[in-house]
């Protein structure tokens, strides 16, 4: 069995690869890890089908690509139904395994994930890949979509490129939630995630490609008044998420999708929240980065 990556859409050969010839539930050999890393640099998103994983298997797989981050739970202190803090619960399942009720606070995260973002840009950490394992999926809705931010940069008019270059966005953990009407955070929680400044354009380390980097997490843009900055981010998000830059994934149980948060945006799409959806995410940091809690 050897690992093969082919474009999901031959008409778009540099965005979204489909990977076959690998078993993700077993430790990967160095060659496969390198092939996946190179595939990520080229495609931004990799899709693996028929790879059901236990919690242990997903963690074991993910750490082969770098140290793991546990995201927003560090601030909210929310309990988890998983064995590992680093498994992030994407879906509408309550702690006891039932489908979350309408008033479950967890659903705000589900809904905030339906806005275009890259994971954890509001943390001052070198976030790299995220990987999502599908366990239970609804028949209708609940796709996940990704947008290619390299292609989005290339397609920007020259005048907009000039305007955007050199500007930075301030990414804030709770902004998308507050926008959706959930403002119930203590100062202590807010203080755990001070806004993080990131360029609106950066160069992707693995491919050398320039990347436009807007996000719903951005509260304001350097050198611009708040309304102007927010309008600029809205304009850039609208540009970057046009159909020609977007891949929409219809989940099957056992699917595994890996993406590079430095070169893509993603969001979930609407589904009936009374129907079970259970997806589990892990997120890696740059390989040689040592998280404070591990270094301590
Ligand atoms: C994620 C995410 C959206 C979804 O897994 O990081 O934002 O609901 N997912 O598929
Ligand atoms: Mn996400």
Short mmCIF file of N, CA, C and O in Angstrom, two decimals, residues 7-16 43 146 148 242-248:
data_model
loop_
_atom_site.label_atom_id
_atom_site.label_comp_id
_atom_site.label_asym_id
_atom_site.label_seq_id
_atom_site.Cartn_x
_atom_site.Cartn_y
_atom_site.Cartn_z
N UNK A 7 -5.86 15.43 -6.90
CA UNK A 7 -6.71 16.60 -6.68
C UNK A 7 -8.18 16.18 -6.58
O UNK A 7 -8.62 15.31 -7.34
N UNK A 8 -8.90 16.78 -5.67
CA UNK A 8 -10.32 16.51 -5.52
C UNK A 8 -11.06 16.93 -6.79
O UNK A 8 -12.00 16.28 -7.22
N UNK A 9 -10.61 18.05 -7.37
CA UNK A 9 -11.21 18.56 -8.59
C UNK A 9 -10.08 18.84 -9.58
O UNK A 9 -9.29 19.74 -9.37
N UNK A 10 -10.01 18.06 -10.67
CA UNK A 10 -8.90 18.22 -11.62
C UNK A 10 -8.83 19.64 -12.20
O UNK A 10 -7.77 20.07 -12.65
N UNK A 11 -9.95 20.34 -12.16
CA UNK A 11 -9.95 21.71 -12.68
C UNK A 11 -9.33 22.69 -11.69
O UNK A 11 -9.09 23.85 -12.01
N UNK A 12 -9.11 22.20 -10.46
CA UNK A 12 -8.52 23.07 -9.43
C UNK A 12 -7.40 22.28 -8.76
O UNK A 12 -7.52 21.84 -7.62
N UNK A 13 -6.30 22.07 -9.49
CA UNK A 13 -5.30 21.08 -9.07
C UNK A 13 -4.44 21.48 -7.87
O UNK A 13 -3.66 20.67 -7.40
N UNK A 14 -4.58 22.70 -7.36
CA UNK A 14 -3.74 23.05 -6.20
C UNK A 14 -4.54 23.30 -4.94
O UNK A 14 -4.02 23.82 -3.95
N UNK A 15 -5.83 22.91 -4.93
CA UNK A 15 -6.62 23.07 -3.71
C UNK A 15 -7.45 21.81 -3.46
O UNK A 15 -8.21 21.40 -4.34
N UNK A 16 -7.24 21.20 -2.32
CA UNK A 16 -7.93 20.00 -1.84
C UNK A 16 -7.44 18.73 -2.54
O UNK A 16 -7.73 18.50 -3.71
N UNK A 43 -1.84 21.42 -1.29
CA UNK A 43 -3.30 21.42 -1.43
C UNK A 43 -4.04 22.24 -0.37
O UNK A 43 -5.20 22.58 -0.55
N UNK A 146 -14.19 25.01 2.98
CA UNK A 146 -12.87 25.64 3.09
C UNK A 146 -12.68 26.60 1.93
O UNK A 146 -13.15 26.34 0.82
N UNK A 148 -9.67 28.83 -0.23
CA UNK A 148 -8.24 28.86 -0.56
C UNK A 148 -7.74 30.31 -0.52
O UNK A 148 -8.02 31.11 -1.43
N UNK A 242 -15.66 33.45 -2.42
CA UNK A 242 -16.42 33.24 -3.65
C UNK A 242 -16.32 31.78 -4.06
O UNK A 242 -15.32 31.10 -3.77
N UNK A 243 -17.33 31.33 -4.78
CA UNK A 243 -17.46 29.90 -5.09
C UNK A 243 -16.19 29.31 -5.69
O UNK A 243 -15.83 28.17 -5.38
N UNK A 244 -15.49 30.07 -6.52
CA UNK A 244 -14.32 29.48 -7.19
C UNK A 244 -13.18 29.16 -6.23
O UNK A 244 -12.28 28.40 -6.57
N UNK A 245 -13.22 29.72 -5.02
CA UNK A 245 -12.16 29.45 -4.04
C UNK A 245 -12.60 28.46 -2.97
O UNK A 245 -11.83 28.17 -2.05
N UNK A 246 -13.84 27.98 -3.05
CA UNK A 246 -14.41 27.21 -1.93
C UNK A 246 -14.63 25.75 -2.29
O UNK A 246 -15.09 25.42 -3.38
N UNK A 247 -14.27 24.88 -1.34
CA UNK A 247 -14.59 23.46 -1.42
C UNK A 247 -15.56 23.14 -0.29
O UNK A 247 -15.37 23.56 0.85
N UNK A 248 -16.61 22.41 -0.62
CA UNK A 248 -17.63 22.07 0.36
C UNK A 248 -17.59 20.56 0.59
O UNK A 248 -17.72 19.79 -0.36
#
